[in-house]
Amino acid sequence: MDAQQLAAELRARSLSLFGRSLHVRTLDSGSCAVCESEIRLLAAPHYDLHRLGLFFTPAPRHADLLLVSGAAVRAMDLAVRKTYEATPDPKAVVAIGACALGGVYESDLFLHGAVDEVIPVDVYVPGCPPSPLALLQGLLVAIGRLEERVSTARFDLREERTA
Amino acid sequence: MSSWGDHRPDHGDQASDQSPTGGLLGAIDLLRGEIRGVSIKTIADGAVAVPLGASELEPVTRLLTSSGARPADLFAAPSQNGVTLRIVYADDHDATYLVTQNDVAGTEYPELSGLAPSLFIEECELFEQFGLLPAGSSPLNRVLMAPRGEADVPLVTGERSVAPREVRAPHFVAGEAIEFPFGPVRAAGSESLYMGLVTTGEEILDLYLFHWHKHRGVERRLRGLTPERALFFVERIEGLSAVANSIAYCRAVEVAAGTSAPPAAALTRAVALELERIYNHAAAIAALCQGTGLSVGQANAEIVLEELLRLNLDAFGHRYLFDVVALGGVRRAPHHAAVRARLARLCGELRRVVDALLSTNSFVDRLEACGTVSLDDARRLALVGPVARASGAGVDCRRDHPWSPFDVVAPAMPVEGRGDALARIDVFVAEIEDSRRLIEELIGDAGDGLTVVAAAGGEGLGWAESSRGESLAWVQVDRHGRIQWARVRPASVRNWRAFDDAARAQNVFTDIPIIEASFGLTVAGFAR
């Protein structure tokens, strides 16, 4: 899928699902600062997340998606869990970069070595660092997971009403 | 207003009548009242190690700090006799690094931060990692190890760590002031960092930082690895300075193995180093626009930044220049013509963005007198890189401790005097231009090539000027060719030290992102 197709699909699906208002919270669990640099560039003109109906939010309570980088340092456990719990359901977690996926550090006294040791992860984006296009692709997959969850959530709601 | 270089003798003249390691060693000899013994060891071209007796540590520290040597690093390494303490001094006038080493008996050593205030962070680290305490010192801050109570991490020596002391130096918040906790999770694309802001509502009265959320224990992890394997982690200590840190580390390992990179590879390393500087400075300019709320300026700077990263990708195969520097040389060499043409165009575009910014009053007003670092502070805290140079302290290890090719193609080293965020952006801009010139002059002969680095035991010191300042690495390789201990000290370790002082001085909350962007540091580099 090239960049144009990727953008078109993202735009269409974020429109149908969230009325062009999908909010992303980023979380650094102990990265080398390069994943953060690529995340910042997602909002830069070459990729321009906002035109696709995706936005960064400074509050987990407003977020639909968590974008987690870094090697899951144990000192960040509390902050990572609190951020996860503060994000309302339905939510999806995207782990980005080799550290977050478990490809760099083995678990030791300082770190877990993979984000899914701390919180459940839905989508894994490999790369050291993953390029902004890879991140967009990851976000698209995550939206797919959210679609499933939103449809089940609506179904559950209907069940409760009829019951 | 910019002056080029500060008051210092031109060391080109000195080199002819003095041995390259003359100054500081001579001073130590004078103190000892004897001619230097055979124990002095060369640990790099332009670096020597001097073993000191226990009683000598304090007088020698006093002597060297008062004779103008810059205390660049303090660290410990496990050795046969327990723990060895090392202090790295830089004699910037004499192109020399001098490393003193002491075996520490027991858990105490003389307090050094009283003599060299810049070494305070390292004293805290020594306590956390090795359980060593400076004698009779005031409380230490927690810098790397998170307080974890029962599950505390043991010391490097394997012993149980001492119960956590103060989380930070005791301070008192009273009256109208409140303590406002911020972080560690911050805005999109910011690294995790905890800031404790003491404020009456707007003005920052006091500020303290916790970096430990990102401490990954990389130095401990390097122990016992082969130097090649360790390089993988060294690059990921601070990815935005991957080239500088890995050049420093590789040079240290090469010295330990008694070899060096071929000249063409050294040139390619320099090209990669300058490309890294340009993209980091462009990112700092974009972040300054974000901090001042100028989205057009930010977008324009980010367009150039993205193009610079794509240039890195095309020239070296990686957007952030990972895996370029290798032990004994480089793995990749750039396509010369493409780099030269695109770089000239991009630097020209960046120049236009900056010219527009610097003629925008709302931008300049926010930067002026914001986050000021005085020359005294820059010297006292032994700051490095653009932060030091913007305060008038002309330190640049490419110029002061040159390795080939910087001995031939010398950097201009722009220096400003005001020490505020505006002075730092001026330094960034001048350095981008200078790095472009360096690359143009260097790239003609750059090539790839690797010399074989034998798995021999030894000790070495390496350094490189990253976009944030001097990166240092010290390596001890055992006789099996494994790393016995490696110390990697990115420039961020030095310069975060000045951040709280800079943020305190008459600034308000909204100045913090501007100050942070103008410092251009990473948390990852500090916390390792």
XYZ file of C-alpha atoms in Angstrom:
691
model
C 0.000 0.000 0.000
C 1.520 3.352 -0.933
C 1.252 6.563 1.068
C -1.720 7.905 -0.906
C -3.771 4.741 -0.515
C -2.830 4.497 3.130
C -3.953 8.072 3.742
C -7.221 7.562 1.866
C -8.082 4.454 3.816
C -7.176 6.017 7.154
C -9.306 9.052 6.374
C -12.297 6.984 5.341
C -12.177 4.701 8.340
C -11.514 7.339 10.962
C -14.494 9.178 9.444
C -16.843 6.237 9.630
C -15.800 5.254 13.112
C -15.040 8.435 15.000
C -16.508 11.216 12.886
C -12.965 12.277 11.951
C -11.938 12.705 15.557
C -9.727 9.847 16.696
C -7.449 10.872 19.543
C -4.012 9.408 20.168
C -2.063 9.564 23.425
C 1.670 8.890 23.244
C 3.572 7.266 26.055
C 7.342 6.833 26.384
C 8.159 3.830 28.549
C 11.938 4.243 28.219
C 12.995 4.877 24.630
C 16.220 6.269 23.163
C 14.340 9.425 21.998
C 14.291 8.439 18.312
C 10.763 6.954 18.344
C 9.602 10.247 19.893
C 11.237 12.120 17.041
C 9.300 10.021 14.505
C 6.058 10.543 16.440
C 6.565 14.302 16.318
C 7.028 14.082 12.569
C 3.636 12.368 12.212
C 2.095 15.794 12.739
C 4.575 17.490 10.364
C 3.492 18.492 6.823
C 4.869 15.382 5.079
C 2.518 13.074 7.011
C 0.046 15.487 8.625
C -1.935 13.239 10.898
C -4.601 15.901 11.395
C -5.875 15.839 7.821
C -6.712 12.174 8.372
C -8.938 12.937 11.326
C -6.354 11.772 13.867
C -5.145 14.032 16.686
C -2.682 13.900 19.543
C -4.273 14.553 22.883
C -2.473 15.613 26.055
C -4.900 13.649 28.261
C -5.374 9.867 28.358
C -9.035 10.433 29.323
C -9.648 11.888 25.870
C -7.729 9.186 24.038
C -8.952 6.293 21.878
C -5.484 4.960 21.089
C -2.274 4.638 23.077
C 0.972 4.790 21.141
C 3.639 3.282 23.405
C 7.385 3.407 22.704
C 10.358 2.262 24.754
C 11.595 -0.786 26.603
C 9.027 -0.757 29.451
C 11.341 0.437 32.186
C 10.106 -0.803 35.564
C 10.267 2.696 37.013
C 7.571 3.650 34.478
C 5.218 0.780 35.444
C 2.927 2.907 37.563
C 2.726 5.689 34.978
C 2.093 3.217 32.134
C -0.662 1.378 34.037
C -2.300 4.591 35.186
C -2.314 5.933 31.641
C -3.824 2.681 30.384
C -6.516 2.656 33.063
C -7.355 6.311 32.508
C -8.004 5.691 28.811
C -11.728 4.957 28.344
C -12.961 1.785 26.611
C -13.058 0.876 23.794
C -9.358 1.513 23.403
C -6.449 0.030 21.500
C -2.750 -0.032 22.367
C -0.080 0.233 19.682
C 3.468 -0.725 20.738
C 6.006 0.917 18.462
C 9.675 0.253 17.896
C 12.045 -2.621 18.505
C 12.441 -1.841 22.244
C 8.698 -1.922 22.890
C 8.342 -5.199 20.981
C 11.084 -6.957 22.921
C 13.764 -6.899 20.247
C 16.445 -4.906 22.065
C 16.537 -5.518 25.806
C 16.085 -8.724 27.737
C 14.051 -8.438 30.900
C 16.170 -7.540 33.924
C 15.949 -5.610 37.186
C 15.650 -2.302 35.345
C 13.168 -3.062 32.613
C 10.645 -5.584 31.324
C 12.000 -5.466 27.791
C 8.563 -5.438 26.139
C 5.480 -3.289 26.635
C 3.040 -6.235 26.610
C 4.565 -7.376 29.904
C 2.876 -4.380 31.507
C -0.315 -3.651 29.544
C -2.179 -5.585 26.825
C -1.002 -4.640 23.354
C -3.189 -4.880 20.233
C -0.857 -3.832 17.437
C 2.904 -4.193 17.130
C 4.832 -1.849 14.830
C 8.393 -3.061 14.246
C 11.331 -0.890 13.235
C 14.203 0.838 14.940
C 12.711 3.365 14.694
C 9.496 2.641 12.713
C 9.231 5.332 10.052
C 6.254 7.705 10.214
C 4.620 5.760 7.347
C 4.991 2.531 9.311
C 3.379 4.295 12.268
C 0.448 5.363 10.064
C 0.066 1.779 8.883
C 0.067 0.665 12.530
C -2.593 3.228 13.376
C -4.733 1.917 10.512
C -4.515 -1.630 11.823
C -5.359 -0.356 15.303
C -8.449 1.389 13.939
C -9.515 -1.978 12.564
C -9.256 -3.456 16.041
C -11.220 -0.557 17.465
C -13.950 -1.086 14.841
C -14.403 -4.648 16.058
C -14.598 -3.478 19.632
C -16.984 -0.656 18.953
C -19.356 -2.976 17.063
C -19.308 -5.537 19.897
C -19.781 -2.770 22.431
C -22.908 -1.565 20.567
C -24.149 -5.111 20.348
C -23.694 -5.572 24.102
C -25.588 -2.377 24.705
C -28.525 -3.575 22.580
C -28.558 -6.866 24.428
C -28.793 -5.067 27.753
C -31.632 -2.867 26.558
C -33.742 -5.719 25.286
C -33.074 -7.762 28.396
C 26.848 40.421 18.233
C 29.060 37.441 18.077
C 32.665 36.853 19.017
C 34.557 33.922 17.635
C 36.336 32.019 20.352
C 37.083 33.262 23.844
C 40.321 34.365 25.453
C 42.760 31.567 25.193
C 46.231 31.083 23.854
C 46.250 29.643 20.375
C 47.250 26.082 21.101
C 48.792 25.699 17.690
C 51.826 27.649 18.927
C 52.070 25.783 22.183
C 52.298 22.394 20.618
C 55.736 23.064 19.209
C 57.610 23.645 22.471
C 55.567 21.511 24.854
C 54.838 17.853 24.955
C 51.196 17.227 24.082
C 50.565 15.999 27.610
C 52.735 18.606 29.339
C 50.550 21.011 31.323
C 48.502 19.012 33.790
C 51.035 16.229 34.272
C 53.707 18.841 34.990
C 51.481 20.309 37.650
C 51.014 16.904 39.278
C 54.778 16.291 39.206
C 55.343 19.628 40.892
C 52.837 18.727 43.597
C 54.467 15.364 44.172
C 57.939 16.856 44.093
C 59.122 14.134 41.716
C 59.357 13.450 38.049
C 56.498 11.412 36.674
C 56.993 7.726 37.076
C 56.569 4.896 34.630
C 53.018 4.353 35.769
C 51.572 6.898 33.355
C 49.677 5.203 30.578
C 48.548 6.588 27.243
C 44.875 5.690 26.769
C 44.306 7.547 23.505
C 46.101 9.915 21.182
C 45.854 12.945 23.479
C 44.783 11.207 26.675
C 46.759 9.808 29.593
C 45.861 7.909 32.746
C 47.648 8.691 36.022
C 47.264 6.397 39.036
C 47.048 8.339 42.293
C 47.585 7.280 45.896
C 44.661 7.554 48.294
C 46.108 10.663 49.943
C 46.684 12.349 46.596
C 43.104 12.412 45.319
C 42.010 15.528 47.147
C 45.137 17.703 46.608
C 45.353 16.690 42.947
C 41.655 17.468 42.389
C 42.155 20.833 44.063
C 45.237 21.522 41.954
C 43.754 20.506 38.623
C 40.421 22.280 39.067
C 42.189 25.468 40.154
C 44.628 25.281 37.239
C 41.761 25.563 34.759
C 41.244 21.938 33.784
C 37.602 21.139 32.987
C 36.258 18.245 35.078
C 34.524 16.295 32.334
C 33.488 13.099 34.091
C 33.741 11.069 37.274
C 32.942 7.373 37.335
C 33.824 4.097 38.976
C 34.579 0.727 37.488
C 34.866 -2.656 39.172
C 38.495 -3.855 39.269
C 40.564 -6.641 40.815
C 41.080 -4.561 43.956
C 37.414 -3.727 44.349
C 36.369 -0.439 42.828
C 38.492 2.072 40.944
C 37.472 5.709 40.831
C 38.315 7.740 37.753
C 38.076 11.461 37.062
C 38.413 12.720 33.506
C 39.846 16.220 33.202
C 39.978 18.030 29.900
C 42.806 20.488 29.343
C 41.203 22.363 26.473
C 44.260 24.564 25.911
C 46.614 21.657 25.538
C 44.553 19.095 23.614
C 44.817 16.657 26.496
C 42.485 14.517 28.528
C 43.921 13.444 31.840
C 42.294 10.573 33.712
C 43.225 10.115 37.355
C 42.537 6.736 38.899
C 42.279 5.679 42.517
C 41.500 2.358 44.113
C 38.846 2.999 46.719
C 39.225 1.173 50.010
C 35.976 0.927 51.921
C 32.964 2.948 50.926
C 34.238 6.492 51.330
C 36.234 8.865 49.207
C 36.958 12.586 49.634
C 34.117 14.838 48.594
C 34.928 16.132 45.112
C 31.866 18.217 44.259
C 33.033 20.807 46.791
C 36.069 21.385 44.585
C 34.412 20.688 41.252
C 30.638 21.397 41.541
C 30.046 19.866 38.126
C 30.783 16.413 39.547
C 27.747 16.356 41.860
C 25.549 14.265 39.568
C 28.337 11.719 39.200
C 28.794 11.575 42.993
C 25.106 10.694 43.286
C 25.537 8.025 40.608
C 28.541 6.555 42.443
C 26.419 6.131 45.536
C 23.564 4.513 43.657
C 25.682 2.182 41.540
C 28.647 1.389 43.800
C 27.537 2.442 47.289
C 30.409 4.938 47.524
C 29.842 8.026 49.643
C 31.737 11.298 49.517
C 33.105 11.893 53.012
C 31.041 14.277 55.105
C 28.906 15.392 52.236
C 25.477 16.960 52.350
C 22.563 14.782 51.123
C 22.775 13.376 47.625
C 19.990 13.486 45.065
C 18.524 10.365 43.509
C 19.500 10.613 39.871
C 19.147 7.219 38.167
C 17.754 4.579 40.496
C 14.056 4.841 41.205
C 13.150 4.393 44.848
C 11.727 0.879 44.942
C 11.924 -0.089 48.594
C 12.319 -3.826 49.127
C 12.972 -4.718 45.511
C 15.980 -2.413 45.304
C 18.536 -3.265 42.634
C 21.857 -4.550 44.046
C 25.058 -2.565 43.577
C 27.312 -3.191 40.587
C 29.652 -5.065 42.921
C 26.808 -7.476 43.692
C 26.286 -6.254 47.245
C 22.923 -5.245 48.580
C 22.308 -1.591 47.952
C 22.040 0.777 50.844
C 18.584 1.942 51.881
C 17.453 4.821 49.698
C 18.451 8.213 50.974
C 16.726 11.440 50.125
C 14.781 11.418 46.899
C 16.068 14.914 46.303
C 17.981 17.481 48.300
C 15.692 18.671 51.086
C 13.801 21.795 50.243
C 10.947 23.678 51.769
C 7.788 24.905 50.111
C 5.846 27.420 52.170
C 3.914 30.636 52.103
C 2.063 31.269 48.868
C 4.036 28.683 46.893
C 2.742 25.281 45.885
C 4.477 22.292 44.363
C 3.021 21.407 40.990
C 3.865 17.883 39.804
C 4.226 17.488 36.043
C 5.009 14.219 34.273
C 6.545 11.742 33.806
C 4.101 11.241 30.906
C 4.126 14.470 28.921
C 2.977 15.936 25.618
C 2.915 13.972 22.344
C 6.407 13.149 21.184
C 8.078 14.259 24.431
C 10.244 11.921 26.415
C 9.160 10.853 29.875
C 10.460 13.282 32.480
C 9.095 14.306 35.837
C 9.218 17.981 36.715
C 8.464 19.255 40.175
C 7.500 22.878 39.715
C 7.459 25.109 42.769
C 5.360 28.121 41.948
C 3.031 30.791 43.209
C 0.923 30.315 40.105
C 2.917 31.590 37.168
C 6.546 32.221 37.977
C 8.849 29.251 38.496
C 10.384 29.666 41.944
C 12.072 26.307 41.909
C 12.148 23.248 39.721
C 13.566 19.797 40.070
C 13.747 16.961 37.588
C 13.565 13.186 37.929
C 15.232 11.432 35.022
C 15.179 7.965 36.564
C 12.016 6.862 34.799
C 14.153 6.195 31.756
C 17.181 4.551 33.382
C 17.752 1.320 31.463
C 20.975 0.237 33.188
C 22.834 0.116 29.877
C 26.326 0.373 31.363
C 25.714 -2.700 33.538
C 24.352 -4.528 30.519
C 27.531 -3.900 28.518
C 29.610 -5.802 31.055
C 30.834 -9.107 29.666
C 29.651 -8.437 26.114
C 31.935 -8.410 23.113
C 32.662 -4.835 21.975
C 30.701 -5.429 18.735
C 27.602 -6.550 20.600
C 27.950 -3.659 23.059
C 27.980 -1.140 20.199
C 24.358 -2.109 19.448
C 23.356 -0.875 22.903
C 25.674 2.155 22.839
C 23.836 3.441 19.757
C 20.546 3.055 21.582
C 21.605 4.913 24.720
C 20.662 8.186 23.045
C 19.494 7.497 19.505
C 19.569 11.153 18.502
C 23.324 11.170 19.198
C 23.931 7.643 17.949
C 26.827 8.696 15.726
C 28.650 10.812 18.320
C 28.274 8.268 21.108
C 29.298 5.355 18.940
C 32.317 7.219 17.531
C 33.466 7.982 21.092
C 32.886 4.359 22.097
C 34.501 2.840 19.012
C 37.567 5.073 19.336
C 37.940 3.949 22.949
C 37.721 0.272 21.955
C 40.123 0.822 19.060
C 42.699 2.371 21.403
C 42.255 -0.533 23.801
C 42.952 -2.938 20.935
C 45.896 -0.867 19.699
C 44.427 0.035 16.325
C 42.555 2.862 14.623
C 40.117 3.433 11.787
C 41.509 3.954 8.266
C 41.627 7.655 7.169
C 38.780 7.328 4.656
C 36.554 5.818 7.333
C 37.496 8.573 9.783
C 36.327 11.098 7.176
C 33.039 9.281 6.747
C 32.567 9.286 10.518
C 33.052 13.044 10.490
C 30.492 13.457 7.689
C 27.948 11.384 9.620
C 28.694 13.359 12.783
C 28.019 16.663 11.020
C 24.830 15.353 9.365
C 23.663 14.327 12.816
C 24.404 17.812 14.137
C 22.460 19.478 11.302
C 19.292 17.401 11.730
C 19.354 17.774 15.531
C 19.718 21.549 15.310
C 16.893 21.665 12.735
C 14.734 19.655 15.169
C 15.611 22.101 17.962
C 14.529 25.023 15.772
C 11.229 23.257 14.986
C 10.705 22.610 18.707
C 11.396 26.279 19.464
C 8.643 27.219 16.978
C 6.297 24.785 18.697
C 7.178 26.278 22.088
C 6.431 29.780 20.857
C 3.239 28.679 19.099
C 4.380 29.576 15.584
C 2.857 26.735 13.585
C 3.910 28.066 10.172
C 7.532 28.316 11.278
C 7.261 24.885 12.862
C 5.822 23.338 9.699
C 8.532 24.917 7.552
C 11.307 23.734 9.867
C 9.777 20.256 10.010
C 9.655 20.030 6.223
C 13.418 20.612 6.185
C 13.909 18.205 9.100
C 12.040 15.415 7.299
C 14.058 16.074 4.127
C 17.289 15.948 6.151
C 16.283 12.583 7.612
C 15.523 11.298 4.103
C 18.950 12.527 3.038
C 20.441 10.491 5.891
C 18.438 7.499 4.697
C 19.613 7.816 1.111
C 23.243 8.491 2.011
C 23.715 6.070 4.893
C 20.723 3.738 4.836
C 19.159 4.906 8.097
C 17.142 8.007 8.963
C 18.987 8.424 12.273
C 22.333 7.111 11.045
C 22.286 3.934 13.150
C 24.744 1.226 12.212
C 27.009 3.572 10.254
C 29.907 3.674 12.698
C 31.461 0.274 13.316
C 34.434 -0.972 15.292
C 37.493 -0.193 13.217
C 35.765 2.132 10.776
C 32.379 2.564 9.123
C 29.930 0.203 7.463
C 28.632 2.617 4.865
C 29.930 5.567 2.914
C 27.741 8.314 1.489
C 27.020 8.994 -2.160
C 29.005 12.195 -2.334
C 27.411 14.204 -5.102
C 23.850 13.575 -3.939
C 24.651 14.591 -0.377
C 26.397 17.793 -1.380
C 23.668 19.082 -3.706
C 20.723 18.236 -1.458
C 22.416 19.483 1.696
C 23.195 22.881 0.176
C 19.546 23.265 -0.873
C 18.132 22.149 2.486
C 20.463 24.346 4.533
C 19.459 27.265 2.303
C 15.769 26.540 2.988
C 16.405 26.267 6.707
C 18.254 29.566 6.588
C 15.189 31.235 5.033
C 12.943 29.741 7.727
C 15.244 31.048 10.448
C 15.578 34.493 8.851
C 11.794 34.761 8.855
C 11.646 33.623 12.486
C 14.328 36.028 13.645
C 12.481 38.921 12.031
C 9.258 37.921 13.831
C 9.000 39.977 17.007
C 6.703 37.545 18.815
C 9.346 34.846 18.340
C 12.398 36.900 19.286
C 10.662 38.453 22.327
C 9.913 35.023 23.769
C 13.493 33.834 23.385
C 15.267 36.933 24.582
C 16.396 36.736 28.231
C 14.648 33.359 28.455
C 16.441 30.537 30.261
C 19.645 32.455 30.841
C 22.823 30.574 31.725
C 25.685 32.794 32.872
C 29.285 32.280 31.820
C 30.174 31.629 35.468
C 27.581 28.868 35.671
C 28.683 27.391 32.364
C 32.233 27.119 33.687
C 31.279 26.063 37.213
C 29.035 23.249 35.953
C 31.515 22.368 33.169
C 28.785 22.669 30.541
C 29.516 21.577 26.991
C 28.145 22.065 23.510
C 25.845 24.833 22.249
C 24.603 25.646 25.774
C 28.165 26.454 26.890
C 29.022 28.226 23.649
C 25.900 30.412 23.831
C 27.082 31.541 27.276
C 30.529 32.505 26.037
C 32.423 29.361 27.059
C 34.199 28.216 23.918
C 34.363 24.439 24.388
C 34.266 22.164 21.383
C 36.211 18.930 21.467
C 36.405 18.902 17.677
C 38.625 21.986 17.989
C 40.192 21.487 21.433
C 40.923 17.763 21.141
C 40.863 17.201 17.400
C 41.070 13.789 15.819
C 41.557 13.366 12.108
C 40.045 14.944 9.961
C 39.120 17.829 12.321
C 42.821 18.610 12.804
C 42.914 19.597 9.120
C 39.369 20.850 8.474
C 38.711 22.801 11.650
C 35.232 23.834 12.806
C 34.653 27.572 13.198
C 33.047 27.237 16.661
C 30.611 30.152 16.867
C 30.346 31.627 20.364
C 27.675 33.971 21.724
C 27.734 35.869 24.979
C 24.184 36.396 26.217
C 23.466 32.855 27.358
C 19.709 33.021 26.651
C 17.544 30.935 24.313
C 18.071 33.483 21.543
C 21.849 33.098 21.841
C 21.419 29.335 21.632
C 19.368 29.511 18.437
C 22.055 31.819 17.009
C 24.629 29.149 17.832
C 22.427 26.454 16.233
C 22.078 28.476 13.055
C 25.789 29.257 12.783
C 26.659 25.620 13.458
C 24.292 24.333 10.782
C 26.053 26.572 8.293
C 29.483 25.500 9.563
C 28.614 21.797 9.497
C 27.454 22.156 5.886
C 30.810 23.764 5.039
C 32.700 20.990 6.849
C 30.779 18.289 4.982
C 31.494 19.958 1.666
C 35.189 20.039 2.466
C 35.270 16.535 3.917
C 33.156 14.613 1.531
C 35.604 14.543 -1.356
C 37.727 11.818 0.187
C 35.265 10.056 2.451
C 34.966 6.341 1.955
C 34.237 3.169 3.823
C 36.580 0.613 5.241
C 37.142 -1.355 8.392
C 40.316 -2.347 10.125
C 40.154 -5.535 12.093
C 39.868 -4.828 15.807
C 41.664 -7.625 17.625
C 40.091 -9.085 20.733
C 42.917 -7.852 22.928
C 42.720 -6.544 26.472
C 43.303 -2.886 27.202
C 41.933 0.463 28.217
C 40.913 3.421 26.081
C 39.228 6.802 26.108
C 37.233 8.174 23.195
C 35.391 11.425 22.519
C 33.309 13.139 19.870
C 31.404 16.420 19.711
C 27.710 15.571 19.403
C 25.090 18.184 18.570
C 24.592 18.507 22.346
C 28.285 18.719 23.230
C 31.151 16.465 24.142
C 30.404 12.730 24.293
C 32.912 10.702 26.275
C 33.474 6.975 26.450
C 35.915 4.980 28.508
C 36.331 1.268 27.950
C 38.230 -1.503 29.671
C 38.440 -4.740 27.706
C 39.628 -7.886 29.492
C 42.119 -10.370 28.060
C 39.320 -12.511 26.623
C 38.183 -9.569 24.524
C 35.055 -8.915 26.600
C 34.032 -5.605 28.079
C 35.052 -5.423 31.706
C 33.434 -2.039 32.179
C 32.387 0.682 29.770
C 31.425 4.205 30.699
C 29.457 6.183 28.135
C 28.794 9.792 29.081
C 26.635 11.655 26.550
C 26.616 15.452 26.696
C 23.091 15.400 28.152
C 24.538 14.247 31.489
C 26.454 17.520 31.751
C 23.942 19.990 30.403
C 20.728 18.945 32.217
C 22.565 20.179 35.286
C 22.063 23.784 34.154
C 18.403 23.346 33.183
C 16.850 23.959 36.592
C 18.985 27.060 37.169
C 18.066 28.375 33.742
C 14.349 27.688 34.284
C 14.333 29.309 37.719
C 15.680 32.677 36.706
C 12.624 34.917 36.281
C 10.764 32.537 33.997
C 7.136 31.421 33.878
C 5.541 28.033 33.039
C 5.210 28.680 29.341
C 8.940 29.367 29.073
C 9.789 25.778 29.993
C 9.162 24.230 26.543
C 11.228 27.033 25.003
C 14.108 26.494 27.407
C 13.922 22.728 26.915
C 13.973 23.098 23.119
C 16.853 25.570 23.229
C 18.908 23.176 25.366
C 18.160 20.419 22.857
C 18.871 17.623 25.364
C 17.458 14.128 25.688
C 16.315 12.388 28.859
C 17.524 9.085 27.427
C 21.107 10.360 27.243
C 21.061 11.450 30.869
C 19.348 8.369 32.237
C 21.107 5.749 30.048
